[in-house]
Coordinates of C-alpha atoms in Angstrom, one line a residue:
Chain A
M1 CA 114.0 89.7 125.0
W2 CA 115.0 92.7 127.7
R3 CA 113.1 95.1 125.7
R4 CA 109.7 93.6 127.4
E5 CA 110.7 94.9 130.5
A6 CA 110.8 98.5 129.2
P7 CA 107.0 99.2 130.3
H8 CA 107.7 97.8 133.8
V9 CA 111.0 100.1 134.0
L10 CA 109.2 103.1 132.8
A11 CA 105.8 101.8 135.7
A12 CA 108.7 102.2 138.2
L13 CA 109.9 105.4 137.1
L14 CA 106.5 107.0 136.8
R15 CA 106.3 105.8 140.7
R16 CA 109.1 107.7 142.1
H17 CA 109.3 111.0 139.7
G18 CA 105.7 111.4 138.7
S19 CA 106.1 113.1 135.3
F20 CA 105.5 111.2 132.0
D21 CA 107.8 113.0 129.4
D22 CA 110.8 113.0 131.6
C23 CA 110.7 109.7 132.9
E24 CA 109.7 108.5 129.2
D25 CA 113.2 110.7 127.5
A26 CA 115.1 109.2 130.2
L27 CA 114.0 105.3 129.4
Q28 CA 115.0 106.1 126.1
L29 CA 118.4 107.0 127.2
A30 CA 118.7 104.6 129.5
L31 CA 117.7 102.1 126.6
L32 CA 120.6 103.6 124.3
A33 CA 123.3 103.7 126.6
A34 CA 122.2 99.4 127.3
A35 CA 122.4 98.7 123.3
E36 CA 125.8 100.5 123.8
Q37 CA 127.8 98.8 127.0
W38 CA 125.5 95.2 127.2
P39 CA 126.7 94.0 124.2
R40 CA 130.6 95.0 125.4
D41 CA 130.2 94.9 129.3
G42 CA 127.6 91.8 129.1
V43 CA 124.3 92.2 130.5
P44 CA 123.9 92.9 133.8
H45 CA 122.2 90.1 136.3
N46 CA 119.4 92.3 136.2
P47 CA 118.6 94.2 133.5
A48 CA 115.1 96.0 134.6
G49 CA 117.0 97.0 138.1
W50 CA 119.7 98.6 136.1
L51 CA 117.5 100.2 133.4
V52 CA 115.5 101.8 136.3
R53 CA 118.7 103.1 138.2
V54 CA 120.0 104.4 135.3
A55 CA 117.0 106.4 134.3
S56 CA 116.2 107.1 137.4
R57 CA 119.8 109.2 137.4
R58 CA 118.7 110.7 134.5
V59 CA 115.5 112.1 135.4
V60 CA 117.3 113.6 138.8
D61 CA 119.9 115.0 136.5
Q62 CA 117.4 116.4 134.4
V63 CA 115.2 117.5 137.3
R64 CA 118.3 119.8 138.7
A65 CA 119.1 120.8 135.3
D66 CA 115.8 122.1 135.4
T67 CA 115.9 123.3 138.8
A68 CA 119.2 125.2 138.7
R69 CA 117.3 127.2 135.6
R70 CA 114.3 128.4 137.9
G71 CA 116.2 128.5 141.2
R72 CA 114.2 126.0 142.8
E73 CA 117.2 123.6 145.0
E74 CA 114.8 121.8 146.8
R75 CA 112.9 119.8 144.6
A76 CA 116.0 118.3 143.6
A77 CA 117.8 117.6 147.4
R78 CA 114.0 116.0 147.8
L79 CA 114.1 113.5 144.6
D80 CA 118.1 112.9 145.3
R81 CA 116.9 111.0 148.7
V82 CA 114.6 109.0 147.2
D83 CA 116.6 108.2 144.6
E84 CA 119.2 107.2 146.9
G85 CA 116.4 105.5 149.2
V86 CA 114.6 103.5 147.0
A87 CA 117.4 101.9 144.8
P88 CA 120.8 102.0 146.6
S89 CA 122.3 98.5 145.0
P90 CA 121.1 96.1 142.0
R91 CA 119.1 94.1 145.4
A92 CA 116.5 96.8 146.0
G93 CA 115.9 97.9 142.3
T94 CA 115.1 94.1 141.6
E95 CA 112.6 94.2 144.8
D96 CA 111.2 97.7 144.4
H97 CA 110.6 96.6 140.8
D98 CA 109.0 93.3 141.4
A99 CA 106.8 94.5 144.1
G100 CA 105.2 96.9 141.8
R101 CA 104.6 95.0 138.7
G102 CA 101.6 93.4 139.7
D103 CA 99.6 96.4 137.6
D104 CA 101.7 98.6 136.3
T105 CA 101.3 97.4 133.0
L106 CA 97.2 98.4 132.9
D107 CA 98.4 101.4 134.8
L108 CA 100.5 102.4 132.2
L109 CA 97.5 101.5 129.6
V110 CA 95.3 103.6 131.4
L111 CA 97.3 107.0 131.3
C112 CA 97.9 106.6 127.6
T113 CA 93.9 106.6 127.3
H114 CA 94.0 110.1 128.9
S115 CA 90.8 111.8 127.9
S116 CA 93.4 114.7 126.6
L117 CA 94.8 112.7 124.2
S118 CA 93.3 112.2 120.3
P119 CA 92.7 107.9 119.6
S120 CA 95.8 107.9 117.2
S121 CA 97.8 110.1 119.7
Q122 CA 96.8 106.7 122.8
V123 CA 98.0 104.5 120.0
A124 CA 101.0 106.0 119.5
L125 CA 102.4 106.3 123.5
M126 CA 100.6 103.0 123.8
L127 CA 102.7 101.2 121.4
R128 CA 105.5 103.5 123.0
A129 CA 105.1 103.0 126.4
V130 CA 103.8 99.3 126.8
G131 CA 103.8 97.7 123.3
G132 CA 107.9 98.6 123.9
L133 CA 108.1 99.1 119.6
T134 CA 110.7 102.4 118.7
T135 CA 109.8 105.3 116.9
R136 CA 111.6 104.4 114.2
E137 CA 108.8 100.8 114.1
I138 CA 106.0 102.7 115.3
A139 CA 106.7 105.2 111.6
D140 CA 107.1 102.2 109.8
A141 CA 103.3 100.7 111.0
F142 CA 102.0 103.8 109.9
F143 CA 104.0 104.6 106.8
V144 CA 105.1 108.0 108.0
P145 CA 108.5 109.3 107.8
E146 CA 109.9 108.8 111.5
A147 CA 109.9 112.4 112.6
T148 CA 106.4 112.7 112.1
T149 CA 106.3 110.1 114.7
T150 CA 108.3 111.8 116.4
R151 CA 106.8 114.9 116.6
R152 CA 103.0 113.0 117.7
I153 CA 104.4 111.1 120.4
T154 CA 106.5 114.6 121.8
R155 CA 102.9 116.4 121.6
A156 CA 101.5 113.6 123.3
K157 CA 103.7 113.6 125.7
A158 CA 103.3 117.8 126.0
T159 CA 99.6 117.4 125.8
L160 CA 99.8 114.7 129.6
R161 CA 101.4 117.1 131.0
E162 CA 99.8 120.2 130.1
A163 CA 96.4 117.6 131.3
G164 CA 98.0 117.1 134.8
A165 CA 98.0 113.5 134.0
R166 CA 99.2 111.6 136.7
F167 CA 100.2 108.6 137.0
A168 CA 98.7 106.6 139.6
H169 CA 96.6 103.5 140.8
P170 CA 93.3 104.2 139.3
D171 CA 90.5 103.5 141.9
A172 CA 88.4 100.5 141.2
R173 CA 85.6 103.3 139.7
T174 CA 88.1 105.5 137.7
L175 CA 89.9 102.2 136.7
A176 CA 86.0 101.0 135.1
G177 CA 85.6 104.1 133.4
R178 CA 88.7 104.2 131.8
L179 CA 88.6 100.3 130.2
P180 CA 86.4 100.7 127.6
A181 CA 88.8 103.6 126.2
V182 CA 91.7 101.2 127.0
R183 CA 89.9 98.2 125.3
Q184 CA 89.3 101.1 122.2
A185 CA 92.6 101.4 121.8
V186 CA 93.5 97.8 121.9
S187 CA 91.6 97.1 119.1
L188 CA 92.8 100.4 117.1
I189 CA 95.8 98.9 117.2
Y190 CA 94.6 95.3 115.7
T191 CA 93.0 97.2 113.3
T192 CA 95.2 99.2 111.8
G193 CA 98.3 96.6 111.9
H194 CA 95.6 94.2 109.9
A195 CA 94.6 96.5 107.2
A196 CA 98.2 97.3 106.8
R197 CA 99.3 93.8 106.6
S198 CA 98.7 93.3 102.3
R199 CA 100.6 96.3 101.9
P200 CA 103.6 97.0 99.7
G201 CA 106.7 96.7 102.2
S202 CA 104.6 96.0 104.9
S203 CA 107.5 93.4 106.7
D204 CA 105.4 91.7 109.7
G205 CA 102.4 92.0 112.2
T206 CA 104.2 93.8 115.2
L207 CA 101.2 95.9 116.1
T208 CA 98.6 92.8 115.5
T209 CA 100.8 90.6 117.6
T210 CA 101.1 93.7 119.5
A211 CA 97.1 94.3 120.3
V212 CA 96.9 90.1 121.1
H213 CA 100.4 90.8 123.7
L214 CA 98.2 93.8 125.6
A215 CA 94.7 92.0 125.4
R216 CA 96.2 89.3 127.0
E217 CA 98.2 91.9 129.6
L218 CA 94.5 93.4 130.3
C219 CA 92.7 90.2 130.8
R220 CA 95.3 88.9 133.3
R221 CA 95.5 92.1 134.9
C222 CA 92.1 92.9 135.3
P223 CA 90.1 89.2 135.2
G224 CA 86.9 90.5 136.6
D225 CA 85.5 92.2 133.1
P226 CA 84.2 89.7 130.8
E227 CA 84.6 92.4 128.5
N228 CA 88.2 92.2 128.5
A229 CA 88.4 88.6 127.9
G230 CA 85.6 89.3 125.1
L231 CA 88.3 91.6 123.4
L232 CA 91.1 88.6 123.7
A233 CA 88.6 86.2 122.1
L234 CA 87.9 88.6 119.2
L235 CA 91.3 89.0 118.0
L236 CA 92.5 85.1 118.8
L237 CA 89.3 84.3 116.3
T238 CA 90.3 87.4 113.9
Q239 CA 94.3 86.5 113.9
A240 CA 93.1 83.0 112.9
R241 CA 91.6 83.7 109.7
R242 CA 94.9 86.0 108.4
A243 CA 96.7 83.6 106.3
A244 CA 93.2 83.2 104.5
R245 CA 92.4 87.0 103.7
F246 CA 94.6 87.5 101.2
T247 CA 95.9 85.9 97.8
A248 CA 99.4 85.6 96.7
S249 CA 99.3 88.6 94.9
G250 CA 97.1 90.6 97.4
D251 CA 94.0 90.5 96.7
L252 CA 91.5 90.2 99.2
V253 CA 89.3 87.4 100.0
P254 CA 86.1 87.4 101.5
L255 CA 85.0 85.5 104.4
D256 CA 82.4 82.9 102.2
R257 CA 85.7 82.5 99.8
Q258 CA 88.2 82.2 102.3
D259 CA 89.8 78.7 102.3
R260 CA 89.1 77.3 105.6
R261 CA 92.2 75.0 106.1
L262 CA 94.4 78.1 106.1
W263 CA 92.8 78.9 109.4
G264 CA 95.2 78.7 112.9
R265 CA 93.4 75.9 114.7
D266 CA 95.2 76.7 117.6
L267 CA 94.1 80.5 118.0
I268 CA 90.2 79.4 116.8
V269 CA 90.1 76.8 120.5
E270 CA 91.9 79.3 122.0
G271 CA 89.8 82.5 121.6
V272 CA 86.4 80.2 122.1
Q273 CA 87.8 78.5 125.3
V274 CA 88.6 82.5 126.6
L275 CA 85.1 83.2 125.6
E276 CA 83.2 80.1 127.2
R277 CA 84.7 81.2 130.1
A278 CA 83.9 85.0 129.7
L279 CA 80.4 84.9 128.7
P280 CA 78.9 82.8 132.1
V281 CA 80.5 85.7 134.6
G282 CA 77.7 88.3 133.9
Y283 CA 77.1 91.7 131.6
V284 CA 77.9 90.4 127.8
G285 CA 78.8 93.6 126.4
S286 CA 80.0 95.0 122.3
F287 CA 83.4 92.5 122.4
Q288 CA 82.1 89.1 123.7
L289 CA 79.1 89.1 121.3
Q290 CA 81.6 90.1 118.4
A291 CA 83.5 87.6 119.4
S292 CA 80.4 85.1 119.3
I293 CA 80.4 86.3 115.9
A294 CA 83.4 85.3 115.0
A295 CA 83.4 82.1 117.0
V296 CA 79.7 80.8 115.0
H297 CA 82.0 81.7 111.5
A298 CA 85.4 79.4 113.0
D299 CA 82.4 76.6 113.8
A300 CA 81.4 76.5 110.3
A301 CA 83.8 73.8 108.1
D302 CA 82.5 74.9 104.9
A303 CA 80.7 79.0 104.5
R304 CA 77.4 76.6 103.8
D305 CA 77.2 75.8 106.7
T306 CA 77.5 78.9 108.6
D307 CA 74.5 79.1 111.0
W308 CA 73.1 82.3 110.5
A309 CA 70.5 82.1 112.4
Q310 CA 72.5 82.4 115.4
I311 CA 74.4 85.2 114.0
L312 CA 71.1 87.0 113.0
V313 CA 70.7 86.9 117.1
L314 CA 73.5 87.4 118.0
Y315 CA 73.5 91.0 116.0
D316 CA 70.1 91.7 117.4
M317 CA 72.1 91.9 120.6
L318 CA 74.8 93.8 119.3
E319 CA 72.3 96.4 118.1
R320 CA 70.8 96.8 121.3
V321 CA 74.3 97.4 123.5
D322 CA 76.6 98.9 120.2
P323 CA 73.7 101.1 117.6
T324 CA 76.4 102.0 115.0
P325 CA 75.9 101.6 110.9
A326 CA 78.5 98.9 111.0
V327 CA 76.6 96.2 113.5
S328 CA 73.2 97.6 111.5
L329 CA 74.7 96.5 108.0
G330 CA 75.7 93.6 109.9
R331 CA 72.6 92.4 111.1
A332 CA 70.8 93.3 107.4
V333 CA 73.7 90.9 105.9
A334 CA 72.7 88.3 108.4
T335 CA 69.0 88.5 107.1
A336 CA 69.4 88.4 104.2
E337 CA 71.3 85.1 104.4
V338 CA 68.5 83.8 106.7
H339 CA 64.9 85.4 105.4
G340 CA 66.5 86.1 101.7
P341 CA 68.1 89.1 100.0
L342 CA 64.7 90.9 99.3
A343 CA 64.2 91.1 103.4
G344 CA 67.8 92.5 103.6
L345 CA 67.1 94.8 101.5
A346 CA 64.4 95.8 103.7
V347 CA 66.5 96.1 106.3
L348 CA 68.9 98.7 104.1
E349 CA 65.9 100.9 103.1
G350 CA 65.8 102.4 106.5
M351 CA 69.7 102.6 107.2
P352 CA 71.4 106.4 105.5
P353 CA 72.9 105.7 102.1
G354 CA 76.6 106.8 101.0
S355 CA 79.1 104.3 102.9
H356 CA 80.6 102.1 100.4
R357 CA 80.3 98.9 102.9
L358 CA 76.6 99.6 102.3
L359 CA 76.5 99.6 98.6
A360 CA 79.0 96.7 98.6
A361 CA 76.1 94.7 100.3
R362 CA 73.7 95.9 99.0
G363 CA 75.2 95.0 95.3
H364 CA 75.2 91.9 96.9
M365 CA 71.9 91.7 97.7
L366 CA 70.6 92.8 94.7
A367 CA 72.7 90.5 92.5
G368 CA 70.9 87.6 95.1
A369 CA 67.4 88.8 93.8
G370 CA 68.7 88.8 90.5
L371 CA 69.0 91.8 89.6
A372 CA 72.2 92.6 87.8
V373 CA 72.1 96.0 86.4
E374 CA 71.0 97.8 89.9
A375 CA 73.7 95.1 91.7
R376 CA 76.6 96.7 89.0
A377 CA 75.7 99.8 89.6
D378 CA 76.1 100.0 93.2
L379 CA 79.4 97.7 93.2
L380 CA 80.9 100.0 91.0
R381 CA 80.0 103.7 93.0
A382 CA 81.0 101.1 95.9
A383 CA 84.3 100.6 94.2
S384 CA 85.2 103.8 93.4
L385 CA 84.5 105.0 97.1
T386 CA 86.3 102.1 99.0
R387 CA 90.1 103.7 100.2
S388 CA 91.1 99.9 100.0
I389 CA 93.3 98.5 96.8
P390 CA 92.2 95.1 97.5
E391 CA 88.6 95.7 98.1
Q392 CA 88.5 97.7 95.0
R393 CA 90.5 95.3 93.1
Y394 CA 87.6 92.4 94.3
L395 CA 84.4 94.5 94.3
N396 CA 85.1 95.7 89.9
R397 CA 85.5 92.0 89.3
L398 CA 82.6 91.2 91.4
A399 CA 80.3 94.0 89.1
A400 CA 82.5 92.4 85.9
D401 CA 81.3 89.0 86.5
L402 CA 77.6 89.9 86.5
Chain B
M1 CA 94.5 108.6 106.9
K2 CA 96.5 110.2 104.3
Y3 CA 95.5 112.8 101.6
V4 CA 97.7 114.6 99.1
I5 CA 97.1 118.1 98.6
L6 CA 97.3 118.8 95.1
I7 CA 98.1 122.4 93.9
H8 CA 97.2 123.5 90.2
S9 CA 98.6 127.0 89.7
N10 CA 99.7 128.9 87.2
P11 CA 103.2 131.3 88.2
Q12 CA 104.2 133.5 86.3
P13 CA 107.2 132.5 85.9
W14 CA 106.9 129.7 87.0
G15 CA 108.3 129.7 90.7
H16 CA 107.7 128.7 94.1
P17 CA 105.5 129.2 96.2
T18 CA 103.3 129.7 93.7
A19 CA 101.3 132.4 95.4
Q20 CA 103.8 134.5 95.1
F21 CA 103.9 134.7 91.1
L22 CA 100.3 135.7 90.4
P23 CA 98.9 138.0 89.3
E24 CA 95.6 137.3 91.0
H25 CA 97.3 137.1 94.9
Q26 CA 99.5 140.0 93.5
E27 CA 95.9 142.5 93.4
V28 CA 95.2 141.5 96.9
P29 CA 95.4 144.6 99.3
P30 CA 99.2 144.2 101.3
A31 CA 97.6 144.0 104.6
E32 CA 95.1 141.6 103.2
R33 CA 98.0 139.8 101.6
E34 CA 100.3 139.6 105.0
Q35 CA 97.2 138.1 107.0
L36 CA 96.7 135.6 104.5
D37 CA 100.9 134.4 104.4
R38 CA 100.4 134.7 108.5
N39 CA 97.4 132.2 108.6
F40 CA 99.0 130.2 106.0
E41 CA 102.5 130.2 108.2
E42 CA 100.5 129.3 111.8
G43 CA 98.1 126.8 110.0
F44 CA 101.1 124.8 108.8
A45 CA 103.3 125.4 112.0
E46 CA 100.4 123.6 113.8
V47 CA 100.5 121.2 110.8
M48 CA 104.2 120.2 111.5
A49 CA 103.5 120.3 115.4
R50 CA 100.7 117.5 115.1
G51 CA 102.5 116.1 113.1
E52 CA 100.4 115.2 110.2
F53 CA 103.4 116.3 107.9
V54 CA 104.6 113.5 105.6
H55 CA 105.9 114.6 102.2
A56 CA 105.8 117.3 100.0
E57 CA 107.5 118.1 96.6
P58 CA 107.4 121.2 94.4
L59 CA 107.7 120.8 91.0
G60 CA 109.7 122.2 88.3
A61 CA 108.1 124.1 85.2
P62 CA 105.7 122.5 82.4
S63 CA 107.1 123.5 79.7
T64 CA 110.5 121.1 81.5
S65 CA 108.2 117.8 80.8
R66 CA 108.4 115.2 78.5
L67 CA 105.0 113.2 77.6
F68 CA 104.3 109.2 76.6
R69 CA 101.7 108.4 74.8
W70 CA 101.0 105.6 72.3
K71 CA 99.7 106.4 68.5
D72 CA 99.2 103.7 66.1
G73 CA 101.1 100.9 67.5
E74 CA 104.3 103.4 68.5
R75 CA 105.5 105.3 71.3
V76 CA 105.3 108.8 70.9
V77 CA 107.1 111.0 73.1
V78 CA 107.1 115.0 73.3
D79 CA 107.8 117.7 74.8
G80 CA 105.1 119.0 77.4
P81 CA 103.1 120.6 78.5
Y82 CA 100.5 118.2 79.1
A83 CA 97.7 120.8 78.1
E84 CA 97.1 124.1 77.6
G85 CA 95.2 124.9 80.4
K86 CA 95.3 127.5 82.6
E87 CA 96.5 126.0 85.5
H88 CA 99.3 123.3 85.8
F89 CA 100.4 120.5 88.6
A90 CA 102.1 122.7 90.4
G91 CA 103.1 120.3 93.2
F92 CA 101.7 118.1 96.3
F93 CA 101.5 118.1 99.8
L94 CA 101.4 114.7 102.0
V95 CA 99.5 114.3 105.2
D96 CA 98.3 112.1 107.5
V97 CA 95.8 113.3 109.9
E98 CA 92.3 111.8 111.9
S99 CA 89.5 112.2 109.4
H100 CA 88.7 113.8 106.6
E101 CA 87.5 116.7 108.4
R102 CA 90.9 118.0 109.5
A103 CA 91.7 117.6 105.6
E104 CA 89.6 119.7 104.7
E105 CA 90.7 122.3 107.2
I106 CA 94.7 121.7 106.0
A107 CA 93.8 122.0 102.6
R108 CA 91.6 125.4 103.0
L109 CA 94.9 127.1 104.6
F110 CA 96.0 126.1 100.7
S111 CA 93.8 128.0 98.9
G112 CA 94.1 131.3 97.3
P113 CA 93.6 133.6 94.6
G114 CA 94.7 132.3 91.2
E115 CA 94.4 128.7 91.5
T116 CA 93.0 125.4 92.7
V117 CA 94.2 123.5 95.5
E118 CA 92.7 119.7 95.1
L119 CA 92.1 117.1 97.9
R120 CA 92.2 113.5 97.4
P121 CA 92.2 110.6 99.8
V122 CA 95.1 108.4 99.9
M123 CA 93.8 104.5 98.8
D124 CA 95.2 102.0 101.3
G125 CA 97.2 98.8 100.2
G126 CA 94.9 96.5 103.2
G127 CA 91.3 96.3 103.8
N128 CA 89.6 96.4 106.9
G129 CA 86.3 94.4 105.9
S130 CA 86.2 90.6 106.8

């Protein structure tokens, strides 16, 4: 599918012309022209080269128009020369394009996580620039109108320009500093797709597939950082459970009740391989530890065979590198599995109450300890606080069954 | 995350924007009223520019509604309004925002003298647990 070429074309344009919003607009126009001309005249030999040439022409025209307005002629002349010099023929276009292919997706990812952008803008830009999704597809994924998405992307591009963000090969130190934000954004894309999956009208796993694709790219372009492999392994292992997460009627099936025969074996094997290659590299960060926990779950043919002792060790390590409430909660659950519900409740005691996840976990532990009345109160309260319909149904059902 | 901003009001006569038909709002000194309107215009322009606006509908008068109830094993259909309350459900805005704090900020914009603005999160179909 030639739309996969879009990020490389965009990167080629950015290297030449610099301005993200001009280049992105020009690329969209070139893609429109392609959608019109190619079915009629046939696909050119080098689709990417064609797109670079047509879009480049648009950027130059645009700059020329702006320049005429502002009365600054030299800039257009200079750009025009650059354009003529770099892409005089389709052949040269190919070479230029291929030469830059090495790291351009990564450079784009890094640009999309510029610190001036909010997380949701980063995600929207990444889906557009690197995932090759159309505004319509992004809008569908987030269940908002297309006009809303258009405004968000326009605003994100304007923010990038105001912040003076430049498309460039970041040096090693800058890159190392930005990779965590890139991984977070990729992970957020996955979570969004994961959560949307059961919603009425949600069609396919566009977002989850795109996130896995991005994680793969990240590993390929930057194999030296084991956290990239950790992220990819985590997404693959989570993706493997996809078919078992919901019943046909859309009810949530918790991990311990999933039909493990529905888990994707190929994805599990690949996820574990990716993880096992990464772990000995050195620094073991949050994504590798989360993936390790997912791998232990994947290893158990039945929920009762789960090696909770190992999971507890992993949660202890995870809490040291990534001390978030969600991780502490996971550690409390693992503690309850290893040392009994009272030990789990003791861990929860030290945590600030209030979140529906904590109340749900405490409800489970209280039920395990035989305190049905207290358990029911926690489960019903958790059900009233969650914003997920399948989770609410599940918690209400649990409370009713006590 | 999506939130609905529900406007509960009782404009006399029924009309939109509701604030223009509320005695409490009309009693506010003109300069202060102008300031309130300007704050809203500016705030709402920002909501639009940030791509947070999803949908909105003003509702017709409560007297035009029909109520469907069940009584003694039979369906009973009567004319509205739903309740003889001081305020009626008058319209809603659906927004998609980064955080709960931002949703509160927007809901605050809609509030004014003589009516109640309610902010409620929208339920998601999917969960992100397990």
